[in-house]
N, CA, C and O atoms as a printed pandas DataFrame, in Angstrom:
     atom_number atom_name residue_name chain_id  residue_number  x_coord  y_coord  z_coord
0              1         N          UNK        A               1    7.663  -10.558   15.090
1              2        CA          UNK        A               1    7.548   -9.676   13.762
2              3         C          UNK        A               1    6.137  -10.066   13.083
3              4         O          UNK        A               1    5.766  -11.195   12.763
4              5         N          UNK        A               2    5.549   -9.027   12.963
5              6        CA          UNK        A               2    3.798   -9.294   12.215
6              7         C          UNK        A               2    4.048   -8.557   11.449
7              8         O          UNK        A               2    4.568   -7.471   11.706
8              9         N          UNK        A               3    3.703   -9.009   10.156
9             10        CA          UNK        A               3    3.393   -8.900    8.730
10            11         C          UNK        A               3    2.209   -8.763    8.464
11            12         O          UNK        A               3    1.238   -9.457    8.765
12            13         N          UNK        A               4    2.339   -7.431    7.623
13            14        CA          UNK        A               4    0.806   -7.086    7.366
14            15         C          UNK        A               4    0.470   -7.327    5.821
15            16         O          UNK        A               4    1.225   -6.769    5.025
16            17         N          UNK        A               5   -0.842   -8.289    5.180
17            18        CA          UNK        A               5   -0.555   -8.932    3.740
18            19         C          UNK        A               5   -1.464   -8.334    2.968
19            20         O          UNK        A               5   -1.511   -8.297    1.738
20            21         N          UNK        A               6   -2.161   -7.883    3.734
21            22        CA          UNK        A               6   -3.464   -6.751    2.215
22            23         C          UNK        A               6   -2.465   -5.933    1.419
23            24         O          UNK        A               6   -1.437   -5.781    2.080
24            25         N          UNK        A               7   -2.395   -5.193   -0.102
25            26        CA          UNK        A               7   -2.098   -4.236   -0.072
26            27         C          UNK        A               7   -2.582   -3.257   -0.065
27            28         O          UNK        A               7   -1.930   -2.215   -0.144
28            29         N          UNK        A               8   -3.950   -3.295    0.036
29            30        CA          UNK        A               8   -4.830   -2.220    0.551
30            31         C          UNK        A               8   -5.115   -1.946    1.876
31            32         O          UNK        A               8   -6.086   -1.261    2.200
32            33         N          UNK        A               9   -4.229   -2.500    2.776
33            34        CA          UNK        A               9   -4.813   -2.200    4.094
34            35         C          UNK        A               9   -3.274   -2.225    4.876
35            36         O          UNK        A               9   -3.130   -2.839    5.933
36            37         N          UNK        A              10   -1.945   -1.346    4.099
37            38        CA          UNK        A              10   -1.115   -1.370    4.316
38            39         C          UNK        A              10   -0.752   -0.574    5.531
39            40         O          UNK        A              10   -0.071   -0.989    6.470
40            41         N          UNK        A              11   -1.237    0.511    5.419
41            42        CA          UNK        A              11   -1.717    2.212    6.881
42            43         C          UNK        A              11   -2.159    1.739    7.897
43            44         O          UNK        A              11   -1.595    1.712    8.990
44            45         N          UNK        A              12   -3.626    1.162    7.514
45            46        CA          UNK        A              12   -4.236    0.142    8.540
46            47         C          UNK        A              12   -3.486   -1.112    9.285
47            48         O          UNK        A              12   -3.468   -1.036   10.514
48            49         N          UNK        A              13   -3.085   -1.854    8.897
49            50        CA          UNK        A              13   -2.185   -3.081    9.656
50            51         C          UNK        A              13   -1.087   -2.305   10.080
51            52         O          UNK        A              13   -0.527   -2.884   11.011
52            53         N          UNK        A              14   -0.327   -0.813    9.675
53            54        CA          UNK        A              14    0.841   -0.437   10.906
54            55         C          UNK        A              14    0.022    0.146   11.673
55            56         O          UNK        A              14    0.040   -0.353   12.798
56            57         N          UNK        A              15   -0.999    1.352   11.505
57            58        CA          UNK        A              15   -1.338    1.427   13.101
58            59         C          UNK        A              15   -2.391    0.278   13.949
59            60         O          UNK        A              15   -2.992    0.492   15.001
60            61         N          UNK        A              16   -2.390   -0.667   13.331
61            62        CA          UNK        A              16   -3.005   -1.492   14.611
62            63         C          UNK        A              16   -1.212   -2.481   15.093
63            64         O          UNK        A              16   -1.161   -3.506   15.773
64            65         N          UNK        A              17   -0.484   -2.038   14.724
65            66        CA          UNK        A              17    0.685   -2.407   15.337
66            67         C          UNK        A              17    1.492   -3.805   13.983
67            68         O          UNK        A              17    2.356   -4.607   14.336
68            69         N          UNK        A              18    1.183   -3.770   13.202
69            70        CA          UNK        A              18    1.806   -4.617   12.429
70            71         C          UNK        A              18    3.533   -4.040   12.285
71            72         O          UNK        A              18    3.706   -2.822   12.245
72            73         N          UNK        A              19    4.633   -4.885   12.221
73            74        CA          UNK        A              19    5.800   -4.343   11.963
74            75         C          UNK        A              19    6.429   -3.766   10.190
75            76         O          UNK        A              19    7.367   -3.066    9.807
76            77         N          UNK        A              20    5.118   -4.649    9.398
77            78        CA          UNK        A              20    5.740   -4.343    7.759
78            79         C          UNK        A              20    4.442   -4.778    7.497
79            80         O          UNK        A              20    3.472   -5.121    8.172
80            81         N          UNK        A              21    4.733   -4.651    6.222
81            82        CA          UNK        A              21    4.048   -5.126    5.224
82            83         C          UNK        A              21    4.217   -6.275    4.106
83            84         O          UNK        A              21    5.166   -5.995    3.373
84            85         N          UNK        A              22    3.783   -7.103    3.865
85            86        CA          UNK        A              22    4.079   -7.926    2.288
86            87         C          UNK        A              22    3.205   -7.782    1.261
87            88         O          UNK        A              22    2.153   -8.414    1.350
88            89         N          UNK        A              23    3.438   -6.915    0.045
89            90        CA          UNK        A              23    2.540   -7.389   -0.643
90            91         C          UNK        A              23    2.916   -7.583   -2.449
91            92         O          UNK        A              23    3.762   -7.030   -3.151
92            93         N          UNK        A              24    2.294   -8.197   -2.633
93            94        CA          UNK        A              24    2.496   -8.515   -4.370
94            95         C          UNK        A              24    2.697   -6.902   -5.573
95            96         O          UNK        A              24    3.287   -6.851   -6.652
96            97         N          UNK        A              25    2.186   -6.137   -5.063
97            98        CA          UNK        A              25    2.123   -4.857   -5.551
98            99         C          UNK        A              25    2.900   -3.843   -4.828
99           100         O          UNK        A              25    2.356   -2.750   -4.990
100          101         N          UNK        A              26    3.613   -3.785   -4.331
101          102        CA          UNK        A              26    4.660   -3.084   -3.695
102          103         C          UNK        A              26    5.725   -2.309   -4.649
103          104         O          UNK        A              26    6.051   -1.130   -4.511
104          105         N          UNK        A              27    6.193   -3.187   -5.625
105          106        CA          UNK        A              27    7.154   -3.061   -6.421
106          107         C          UNK        A              27    6.973   -1.922   -7.387
107          108         O          UNK        A              27    7.782   -1.228   -8.004
108          109         N          UNK        A              28    5.715   -1.945   -7.329
109          110        CA          UNK        A              28    4.905   -0.784   -8.810
110          111         C          UNK        A              28    4.896    0.494   -7.700
111          112         O          UNK        A              28    4.301    1.464   -8.169
112          113         N          UNK        A              29    5.309    0.668   -6.625
113          114        CA          UNK        A              29    4.537    1.853   -6.173
114          115         C          UNK        A              29    5.739    2.196   -4.806
115          116         O          UNK        A              29    5.341    3.041   -4.005
116          117         N          UNK        A              30    6.622    1.811   -4.634
117          118        CA          UNK        A              30    7.860    1.501   -3.484
118          119         C          UNK        A              30    7.908    3.022   -2.868
119          120         O          UNK        A              30    7.799    3.132   -1.647
120          121         N          UNK        A              31    8.078    4.268   -3.721
121          122        CA          UNK        A              31    7.959    5.598   -3.535
122          123         C          UNK        A              31    6.649    5.931   -2.063
123          124         O          UNK        A              31    6.516    6.619   -1.050
124          125         N          UNK        A              32    6.099    5.129   -2.692
125          126        CA          UNK        A              32    4.225    5.894   -1.785
126          127         C          UNK        A              32    4.700    5.119   -0.544
127          128         O          UNK        A              32    4.907    5.880    0.401
128          129         N          UNK        A              33    4.894    4.036   -0.322
129          130        CA          UNK        A              33    4.929    3.041    0.573
130          131         C          UNK        A              33    5.528    3.543    1.269
131          132         O          UNK        A              33    5.074    3.913    2.351
132          133         N          UNK        A              34    6.681    3.727    0.926
133          134        CA          UNK        A              34    7.843    4.158    1.814
134          135         C          UNK        A              34    7.323    5.500    2.468
135          136         O          UNK        A              34    7.452    5.674    3.680
136          137         N          UNK        A              35    6.841    6.274    1.804
137          138        CA          UNK        A              35    6.574    7.801    2.377
138          139         C          UNK        A              35    5.125    7.357    3.526
139          140         O          UNK        A              35    4.828    8.343    4.200
140          141         N          UNK        A              36    4.416    6.371    3.774
141          142        CA          UNK        A              36    3.223    6.129    3.993
142          143         C          UNK        A              36    3.839    5.438    5.064
143          144         O          UNK        A              36    3.233    5.854    6.052
144          145         N          UNK        A              37    4.652    4.664    5.427
145          146        CA          UNK        A              37    5.300    4.144    6.202
146          147         C          UNK        A              37    5.922    5.218    7.366
147          148         O          UNK        A              37    5.943    5.222    8.597
148          149         N          UNK        A              38    6.312    5.936    6.520
149          150        CA          UNK        A              38    7.383    7.040    7.039
150          151         C          UNK        A              38    6.166    8.066    8.220
151          152         O          UNK        A              38    6.358    8.345    9.404
152          153         N          UNK        A              39    5.016    8.406    7.382
153          154        CA          UNK        A              39    3.874    9.160    7.967
154          155         C          UNK        A              39    3.527    8.463    9.466
155          156         O          UNK        A              39    3.448    9.033   10.554
156          157         N          UNK        A              40    3.317    6.784    9.093
157          158        CA          UNK        A              40    2.727    6.195   10.593
158          159         C          UNK        A              40    3.901    6.424   11.507
159          160         O          UNK        A              40    3.618    6.731   12.666
160          161         N          UNK        A              41    5.389    6.308   11.124
161          162        CA          UNK        A              41    5.912    6.151   12.157
162          163         C          UNK        A              41    5.979    7.281   12.880
163          164         O          UNK        A              41    5.933    7.286   14.111
164          165         N          UNK        A              42    6.099    8.374   12.114
165          166        CA          UNK        A              42    5.902   10.226   12.510
166          167         C          UNK        A              42    4.099   10.423   12.913
167          168         O          UNK        A              42    3.658   11.561   13.072
168          169         N          UNK        A              43    3.400    9.485   13.012
169          170        CA          UNK        A              43    2.297    9.629   13.661
170          171         C          UNK        A              43    1.001   10.603   12.827
171          172         O          UNK        A              43   -0.092   11.034   13.194
172          173         N          UNK        A              44    1.852   10.675   11.428
173          174        CA          UNK        A              44    1.222   11.525   10.548
174          175         C          UNK        A              44    0.000   11.132    9.764
175          176         O          UNK        A              44    0.081   11.410    8.568
176          177         N          UNK        A              45   -1.132   10.542   10.161
177          178        CA          UNK        A              45   -2.460    9.511    9.758
178          179         C          UNK        A              45   -2.839    9.931    9.337
179          180         O          UNK        A              45   -3.225    9.104    8.511
180          181         N          UNK        A              46   -3.276   10.927    9.012
181          182        CA          UNK        A              46   -3.706   11.864    7.410
182          183         C          UNK        A              46   -3.000   11.741    6.924
183          184         O          UNK        A              46   -3.340   10.864    6.130
184          185         N          UNK        A              47   -1.937   12.027    6.711
185          186        CA          UNK        A              47   -1.031   12.390    5.216
186          187         C          UNK        A              47   -0.914   10.596    5.083
187          188         O          UNK        A              47   -1.011   10.137    3.945
188          189         N          UNK        A              48   -0.703    9.596    6.288
189          190        CA          UNK        A              48   -1.181    8.229    6.018
190          191         C          UNK        A              48   -1.457    7.849    4.771
191          192         O          UNK        A              48   -0.860    7.475    3.761
192          193         N          UNK        A              49   -2.928    8.129    5.276
193          194        CA          UNK        A              49   -4.307    7.781    5.069
194          195         C          UNK        A              49   -4.813    8.076    3.528
195          196         O          UNK        A              49   -5.672    7.561    2.812
196          197         N          UNK        A              50   -3.802    9.229    3.348
197          198        CA          UNK        A              50   -4.246    9.892    1.531
198          199         C          UNK        A              50   -3.516    9.145    0.749
199          200         O          UNK        A              50   -3.879    8.559   -0.271
200          201         N          UNK        A              51   -2.573    9.168    1.193
201          202        CA          UNK        A              51   -0.863    7.831    0.142
202          203         C          UNK        A              51   -1.714    6.598    0.056
203          204         O          UNK        A              51   -1.731    5.938   -0.982
204          205         N          UNK        A              52   -2.557    6.200    1.312
205          206        CA          UNK        A              52   -3.158    5.187    0.837
206          207         C          UNK        A              52   -4.083    4.831    0.351
207          208         O          UNK        A              52   -4.601    3.722    0.215
208          209         N          UNK        A              53   -4.354    5.910    0.033
209          210        CA          UNK        A              53   -6.246    5.944   -1.086
210          211         C          UNK        A              53   -5.468    5.715   -2.228
211          212         O          UNK        A              53   -5.828    4.738   -2.884
212          213         N          UNK        A              54   -4.226    6.517   -2.772
213          214        CA          UNK        A              54   -3.597    6.899   -3.990
214          215         C          UNK        A              54   -2.929    5.261   -3.921
215          216         O          UNK        A              54   -3.252    4.776   -5.006
216          217         N          UNK        A              55   -2.397    4.542   -3.384
217          218        CA          UNK        A              55   -2.255    3.146   -3.435
218          219         C          UNK        A              55   -3.330    2.493   -3.866
219          220         O          UNK        A              55   -3.180    1.496   -4.573
220          221         N          UNK        A              56   -4.610    2.953   -3.508
221          222        CA          UNK        A              56   -5.474    1.793   -3.812
222          223         C          UNK        A              56   -5.918    2.409   -5.150
223          224         O          UNK        A              56   -6.413    1.593   -5.927
224          225         N          UNK        A              57   -5.865    3.304   -5.450
225          226        CA          UNK        A              57   -6.361    3.655   -6.709
226          227         C          UNK        A              57   -5.332    3.483   -7.620
227          228         O          UNK        A              57   -5.521    3.780   -8.800
228          229         N          UNK        A              58   -3.925    2.902   -7.116
229          230        CA          UNK        A              58   -3.317    2.038   -8.520
230          231         C          UNK        A              58   -3.246    0.973   -8.467
231          232         O          UNK        A              58   -2.821    0.328   -9.425
232          233         N          UNK        A              59   -3.723    0.275   -7.080
233          234        CA          UNK        A              59   -4.035   -1.239   -7.291
234          235         C          UNK        A              59   -5.642   -1.398   -8.410
235          236         O          UNK        A              59   -5.600   -1.796   -9.575
236          237         N          UNK        A              60   -6.503   -1.116   -7.917
237          238        CA          UNK        A              60   -7.514   -0.693   -8.684
238          239         C          UNK        A              60   -7.190   -1.053  -10.241
239          240         O          UNK        A              60   -7.460   -2.011  -10.966
240          241         N          UNK        A              61   -6.179    0.696  -10.481
241          242        CA          UNK        A              61   -6.016    0.151  -12.231
242          243         C          UNK        A              61   -5.555   -0.659  -12.014
243          244         O          UNK        A              61   -6.355   -1.321  -11.354
244          245         N          UNK        A              62   -4.150   -1.485  -12.175
245          246        CA          UNK        A              62   -3.354   -2.755  -11.458
246          247         C          UNK        A              62   -4.267   -3.436  -12.114
247          248         O          UNK        A              62   -4.173   -3.453  -13.341
248          249         N          UNK        A              63   -5.513   -4.252  -11.376
249          250        CA          UNK        A              63   -5.968   -5.574  -11.028
250          251         C          UNK        A              63   -7.688   -4.600  -12.657
251          252         O          UNK        A              63   -8.720   -5.241  -12.860
252          253         N          UNK        A              64   -7.519   -3.659  -13.153
253          254        CA          UNK        A              64   -8.422   -3.939  -13.794
254          255         C          UNK        A              64   -7.927   -4.396  -15.678
255          256         O          UNK        A              64   -8.615   -4.508  -16.693
256          257         N          UNK        A              65   -7.255   -4.467  -15.559
257          258        CA          UNK        A              65   -6.650   -4.915  -16.701
258          259         C          UNK        A              65   -6.964   -6.346  -17.455
259          260         O          UNK        A              65   -6.600   -7.347  -16.837
260          261         N          UNK        A              66   -7.371   -6.469  -18.265
261          262        CA          UNK        A              66   -8.510   -8.267  -18.390
262          263         C          UNK        A              66   -6.708   -8.654  -19.167
263          264         O          UNK        A              66   -5.966   -7.852  -19.734
264          265         N          UNK        A              67   -6.431  -10.404  -18.849
265          266        CA          UNK        A              67   -5.633  -10.852  -19.671
266          267         C          UNK        A              67   -5.682  -11.365  -21.159
267          268         O          UNK        A              67   -6.643  -11.078  -21.872
268          269         N          UNK        A              68   -5.070  -11.809  -21.426
269          270        CA          UNK        A              68   -5.564  -12.404  -22.592
270          271         C          UNK        A              68   -4.890  -14.088  -22.671
271          272         O          UNK        A              68   -4.092  -14.374  -23.563
272          273         N          UNK        A              69   -5.285  -15.010  -21.733
273          274        CA          UNK        A              69   -4.916  -16.147  -21.530
274          275         C          UNK        A              69   -5.430  -16.929  -22.234
275          276         O          UNK        A              69   -6.538  -16.788  -22.753
276          277         N          UNK        A              70   -4.397  -18.252  -22.399
277          278        CA          UNK        A              70   -4.494  -19.103  -23.348
278          279         C          UNK        A              70   -4.666  -20.720  -22.551
279          280         O          UNK        A              70   -3.669  -21.406  -22.324
280          281         N          UNK        A              71   -5.844  -21.103  -22.243
281          282        CA          UNK        A              71   -6.113  -21.978  -21.488
282          283         C          UNK        A              71   -5.185  -23.674  -22.383
283          284         O          UNK        A              71   -5.269  -24.778  -21.847
């Protein structure tokens, strides 16, 4: 079994043969991830790509927040 790691590349990994993905942000958008996976399995790659782009937008938004960390 092969897992794809980068969240931003889930669809690409699945298309290239990964069995699944493992990502730190998947819990934020499980419905989108499941739909992208379904599209890959059904060979609807155009829709899978559109979903991946939405996912990437969410990841960009998530990673844009600056934390207030104490040293």
